[in-house]
mmCIF file of C-alpha atoms in Angstrom:
data_model
loop_
_atom_site.group_PDB
_atom_site.id
_atom_site.type_symbol
_atom_site.label_atom_id
_atom_site.label_comp_id
_atom_site.label_asym_id
_atom_site.label_seq_id
_atom_site.Cartn_x
_atom_site.Cartn_y
_atom_site.Cartn_z
ATOM 1 C CA MET A 1 -1.757 10.387 10.612
ATOM 2 C CA SER A 2 -5.330 9.721 9.760
ATOM 3 C CA ALA A 3 -7.182 11.882 7.624
ATOM 4 C CA ILE A 4 -10.629 11.598 5.287
ATOM 5 C CA VAL A 5 -9.880 12.413 1.524
ATOM 6 C CA LYS A 6 -12.628 11.873 -0.916
ATOM 7 C CA SER A 7 -10.528 9.204 -2.926
ATOM 8 C CA ALA A 8 -7.124 7.930 -3.285
ATOM 9 C CA LYS A 9 -6.807 9.794 -7.095
ATOM 10 C CA SER A 10 -6.297 12.873 -5.049
ATOM 11 C CA ILE A 11 -3.314 11.975 -3.493
ATOM 12 C CA VAL A 12 -0.166 12.446 -5.142
ATOM 13 C CA PRO A 13 3.210 11.169 -3.428
ATOM 14 C CA LEU A 14 6.080 13.264 -3.070
ATOM 15 C CA LEU A 15 9.753 12.314 -3.593
ATOM 16 C CA ASP A 16 10.147 8.397 -3.067
ATOM 17 C CA ARG A 17 6.828 7.889 -1.867
ATOM 18 C CA VAL A 18 4.549 4.864 -2.842
ATOM 19 C CA LEU A 19 0.514 4.984 -2.299
ATOM 20 C CA VAL A 20 -0.144 1.440 -1.707
ATOM 21 C CA GLN A 21 -3.573 -0.166 -0.705
ATOM 22 C CA ARG A 22 -4.002 -3.502 0.750
ATOM 23 C CA VAL A 23 -5.238 -6.928 -0.548
ATOM 24 C CA LYS A 24 -8.537 -7.423 1.527
ATOM 25 C CA ALA A 25 -8.284 -10.968 2.964
ATOM 26 C CA GLN A 26 -10.799 -13.229 1.501
ATOM 27 C CA ALA A 27 -13.643 -13.821 4.402
ATOM 28 C CA LYS A 28 -14.988 -16.754 3.110
ATOM 29 C CA THR A 29 -12.832 -19.884 3.602
ATOM 30 C CA ALA A 30 -12.080 -23.035 0.657
ATOM 31 C CA SER A 31 -15.065 -25.144 1.704
ATOM 32 C CA GLY A 32 -17.757 -22.042 1.697
ATOM 33 C CA LEU A 33 -17.698 -20.731 5.283
ATOM 34 C CA TYR A 34 -17.720 -17.402 5.832
ATOM 35 C CA LEU A 35 -15.600 -15.519 8.658
ATOM 36 C CA PRO A 36 -16.762 -12.821 11.205
ATOM 37 C CA GLU A 37 -14.901 -9.908 10.142
ATOM 38 C CA LYS A 38 -12.778 -9.789 13.261
ATOM 39 C CA ASN A 39 -11.122 -13.069 12.177
ATOM 40 C CA VAL A 40 -9.529 -11.787 9.221
ATOM 41 C CA GLU A 41 -6.060 -11.094 9.180
ATOM 42 C CA LYS A 42 -4.698 -8.045 7.420
ATOM 43 C CA LEU A 43 -2.324 -9.321 4.592
ATOM 44 C CA ASN A 44 1.067 -8.103 3.765
ATOM 45 C CA GLN A 45 0.712 -7.494 0.187
ATOM 46 C CA ALA A 46 -1.118 -4.499 -1.053
ATOM 47 C CA GLU A 47 -1.288 -3.117 -4.996
ATOM 48 C CA VAL A 48 0.677 0.176 -5.523
ATOM 49 C CA LEU A 49 -1.863 3.090 -6.416
ATOM 50 C CA ALA A 50 0.423 5.798 -7.030
ATOM 51 C CA VAL A 51 4.260 6.189 -6.930
ATOM 52 C CA GLY A 52 6.653 9.495 -6.670
ATOM 53 C CA PRO A 53 9.153 10.733 -8.592
ATOM 54 C CA GLY A 54 12.014 10.084 -6.917
ATOM 55 C CA PHE A 55 14.612 12.086 -5.665
ATOM 56 C CA THR A 56 17.854 13.171 -6.071
ATOM 57 C CA ASP A 57 21.019 12.057 -3.884
ATOM 58 C CA ALA A 58 23.871 13.453 -2.407
ATOM 59 C CA ASN A 59 26.181 13.229 -5.384
ATOM 60 C CA GLY A 60 23.110 14.691 -7.400
ATOM 61 C CA ASN A 61 22.573 11.591 -8.769
ATOM 62 C CA LYS A 62 18.670 10.675 -9.742
ATOM 63 C CA VAL A 63 16.919 8.129 -7.495
ATOM 64 C CA THR A 64 13.646 6.960 -8.745
ATOM 65 C CA PRO A 65 11.853 4.308 -7.112
ATOM 66 C CA GLN A 66 11.711 0.382 -7.909
ATOM 67 C CA VAL A 67 7.790 -0.154 -7.843
ATOM 68 C CA GLN A 68 5.591 1.118 -10.415
ATOM 69 C CA VAL A 69 1.576 2.089 -10.463
ATOM 70 C CA GLY A 70 -0.299 -1.484 -10.733
ATOM 71 C CA ASP A 71 2.433 -3.558 -8.780
ATOM 72 C CA LYS A 72 1.931 -6.174 -6.306
ATOM 73 C CA VAL A 73 4.142 -5.538 -3.306
ATOM 74 C CA LEU A 74 4.960 -7.141 0.208
ATOM 75 C CA ILE A 75 4.551 -4.170 2.946
ATOM 76 C CA PRO A 76 5.751 -4.527 6.739
ATOM 77 C CA GLN A 77 3.067 -5.238 9.380
ATOM 78 C CA PHE A 78 3.343 -2.004 10.636
ATOM 79 C CA GLY A 79 4.410 1.443 9.332
ATOM 80 C CA GLY A 80 3.660 4.245 6.838
ATOM 81 C CA SER A 81 1.160 6.752 7.018
ATOM 82 C CA THR A 82 -2.240 5.796 6.869
ATOM 83 C CA ILE A 83 -4.671 7.891 5.132
ATOM 84 C CA LYS A 84 -8.546 6.930 5.466
ATOM 85 C CA LEU A 85 -10.804 7.361 2.083
ATOM 86 C CA ASN A 86 -14.018 6.528 3.872
ATOM 87 C CA ALA A 87 -15.756 4.164 6.671
ATOM 88 C CA GLU A 88 -14.074 1.287 5.187
ATOM 89 C CA ASP A 89 -11.380 2.021 2.511
ATOM 90 C CA GLU A 90 -7.954 2.972 3.630
ATOM 91 C CA VAL A 91 -4.735 3.614 1.730
ATOM 92 C CA ILE A 92 -1.177 3.709 3.129
ATOM 93 C CA LEU A 93 1.743 6.241 2.155
ATOM 94 C CA PHE A 94 5.473 3.997 2.465
ATOM 95 C CA ARG A 95 8.737 4.905 1.317
ATOM 96 C CA ASP A 96 10.287 3.290 -1.842
ATOM 97 C CA SER A 97 12.713 1.608 0.391
ATOM 98 C CA GLU A 98 10.077 0.424 3.488
ATOM 99 C CA ILE A 99 8.548 -2.024 0.780
ATOM 100 C CA LEU A 100 9.890 -5.160 1.198
ATOM 101 C CA ALA A 101 9.655 -6.904 -2.251
ATOM 102 C CA LYS A 102 7.897 -7.262 -5.353
ATOM 103 C CA ILE A 103 5.152 -10.042 -6.248
ATOM 104 C CA ARG A 104 5.478 -11.730 -9.514
ATOM 105 C CA GLU A 105 2.565 -13.538 -11.187
#
């Protein structure tokens, strides 16, 4: 799924879905050398931009997502639904259960 939208703020996740944006890797080494764009790897770290309200399970219990807006999280290398914002930026929509971990700072 690849759609172009105006901004991430116009996307409101439903149920237990979480909207994240990957943290961009540094294109500059510690010694000050700039790396070509094709050599910069995509990181598995992301920042949570929006969170859905949760869902009700089969027993009638409310299940809320375990992350909040602003959290730093680890995401799987593949998966999720990618949404293009423009030529450079994209966000990814995951289910709460697909997120691997929170990162404490």
